[in-house]
Coordinates of C-alpha atoms in Angstrom, one line a residue:
X1 CA 0.0 0.0 0.1
X2 CA 2.8 2.4 1.0
X3 CA 4.7 1.7 -2.1
X4 CA 1.6 2.3 -4.4
X5 CA 0.4 5.4 -2.4
X6 CA 3.6 7.4 -2.0
X7 CA 4.2 8.3 -5.6
X8 CA 0.6 9.4 -5.9
X9 CA 0.8 11.5 -2.7
X10 CA 1.5 14.8 -4.4
X11 CA -1.0 14.3 -7.3
X12 CA -3.8 13.3 -4.8
X13 CA -3.2 16.5 -2.9
X14 CA -2.9 18.7 -6.0
X15 CA -6.0 17.3 -7.4
X16 CA -8.2 17.7 -4.1
X17 CA -11.1 20.2 -4.4
X18 CA -10.2 21.2 -0.8
X19 CA -7.1 21.4 0.9
X20 CA -6.7 22.1 4.8
X21 CA -3.5 23.2 6.2
X22 CA -3.6 23.1 9.8
X23 CA -1.3 25.0 12.1
X24 CA 0.1 24.6 15.8
X25 CA 1.8 27.0 17.8
X26 CA 5.5 25.9 18.2
X27 CA 8.7 27.3 16.9
X28 CA 10.4 24.2 16.9
X29 CA 9.8 20.5 18.3
X30 CA 12.2 19.6 21.2
X31 CA 11.2 16.7 23.5
X32 CA 13.2 18.1 26.6
X33 CA 10.3 16.9 28.6
X34 CA 7.0 15.4 27.6
X35 CA 4.8 18.7 28.1
X36 CA 6.8 20.3 25.4
X37 CA 5.1 18.0 22.9
X38 CA 1.6 18.9 24.0
X39 CA 1.0 21.2 21.0
X40 CA 2.2 18.4 18.5
X41 CA 0.1 15.9 20.3
X42 CA -3.1 18.1 20.3
X43 CA -2.8 18.9 16.6
X44 CA -2.5 15.4 15.5
X45 CA -5.7 14.7 17.7
X46 CA -7.4 17.5 15.6
X47 CA -6.2 16.1 12.3
X48 CA -7.4 12.4 13.3
X49 CA -10.8 14.0 14.0
X50 CA -10.9 15.8 10.7
X51 CA -10.2 12.6 9.0
X52 CA -13.1 10.8 10.9
X53 CA -15.4 13.6 10.2
X54 CA -14.8 13.7 6.5
X55 CA -15.1 9.8 6.3
X56 CA -18.3 10.0 8.4
X57 CA -19.5 12.4 5.3
X58 CA -18.6 10.0 2.6
X59 CA -15.4 12.0 1.7
X60 CA -11.9 10.8 1.3
X61 CA -8.5 12.2 2.5
X62 CA -5.2 12.4 1.7
X63 CA -1.9 13.8 3.4
X64 CA 1.3 14.8 3.1
X65 CA 3.7 15.7 5.7
X66 CA 5.9 18.7 4.6
X67 CA 9.5 18.4 5.7
X68 CA 12.4 21.0 5.9
X69 CA 12.5 23.2 2.8
X70 CA 9.0 22.4 1.8
X71 CA 7.7 23.3 5.1
X72 CA 9.5 26.6 5.2
X73 CA 8.5 27.5 1.8
X74 CA 4.9 27.0 2.4
X75 CA 5.1 29.0 5.8
X76 CA 6.7 31.9 3.8
X77 CA 4.2 31.7 0.9
X78 CA 1.1 31.7 3.1
X79 CA 2.7 34.2 5.4
X80 CA 2.4 31.9 8.4
X81 CA 3.4 33.7 11.7
X82 CA 7.0 32.5 12.8
X83 CA 5.8 30.9 16.1
X84 CA 3.6 28.4 14.0
X85 CA 4.4 25.1 12.2
X86 CA 2.3 23.1 9.7
X87 CA 2.3 19.4 10.6
X88 CA 0.5 18.4 7.3
X89 CA -1.2 19.3 4.1
X90 CA -4.8 17.5 3.9
X91 CA -6.6 17.0 0.7
X92 CA -10.4 16.5 0.9
X93 CA -12.8 15.3 -1.6
X94 CA -14.6 12.3 -3.1
X95 CA -12.5 9.3 -4.0
X96 CA -12.1 8.5 -7.7
X97 CA -14.7 5.5 -8.2
X98 CA -12.3 4.0 -10.9
X99 CA -9.2 3.9 -8.5
X100 CA -8.4 0.2 -8.0
X101 CA -8.8 -1.1 -4.5
X102 CA -5.7 -2.7 -3.4
X103 CA -5.6 -5.9 -1.0
X104 CA -4.2 -5.1 2.2
X105 CA -1.2 -7.3 2.9
X106 CA -1.8 -9.5 6.0
X107 CA 1.8 -10.2 7.7
X108 CA 2.5 -13.4 9.2
X109 CA 3.2 -12.0 12.9
X110 CA 4.7 -15.6 14.0
X111 CA 7.5 -15.2 11.3
X112 CA 8.0 -11.4 12.1
X113 CA 8.3 -11.5 15.9
X114 CA 11.4 -12.8 17.3
X115 CA 12.0 -13.3 21.1
X116 CA 15.6 -13.6 22.4
X117 CA 17.3 -13.1 19.3

């Protein structure tokens, strides 16, 4: 699934009729102590709820996590205040009914988990 979806990630976002760009207040992410990561954890709960709400309405979502230069470029173009970060770009729309439904790979857990090795 990952190998199939990753190359399409940009196209799915580009073709989405709606793009949501959530922001959270944090200049940088440092996990010196757990409470410093609260804004990061909170925004991902918001993102999860957005995905669940869209799915409940019969919509589909795609996401792309912007890293480094991409993140900074979008921040600059959208004039995001310097104290905020973008955790993800979310595309929302109706799924293409012609898109093939891939079968999920079911791993053999007994072959993948090893104890004492």
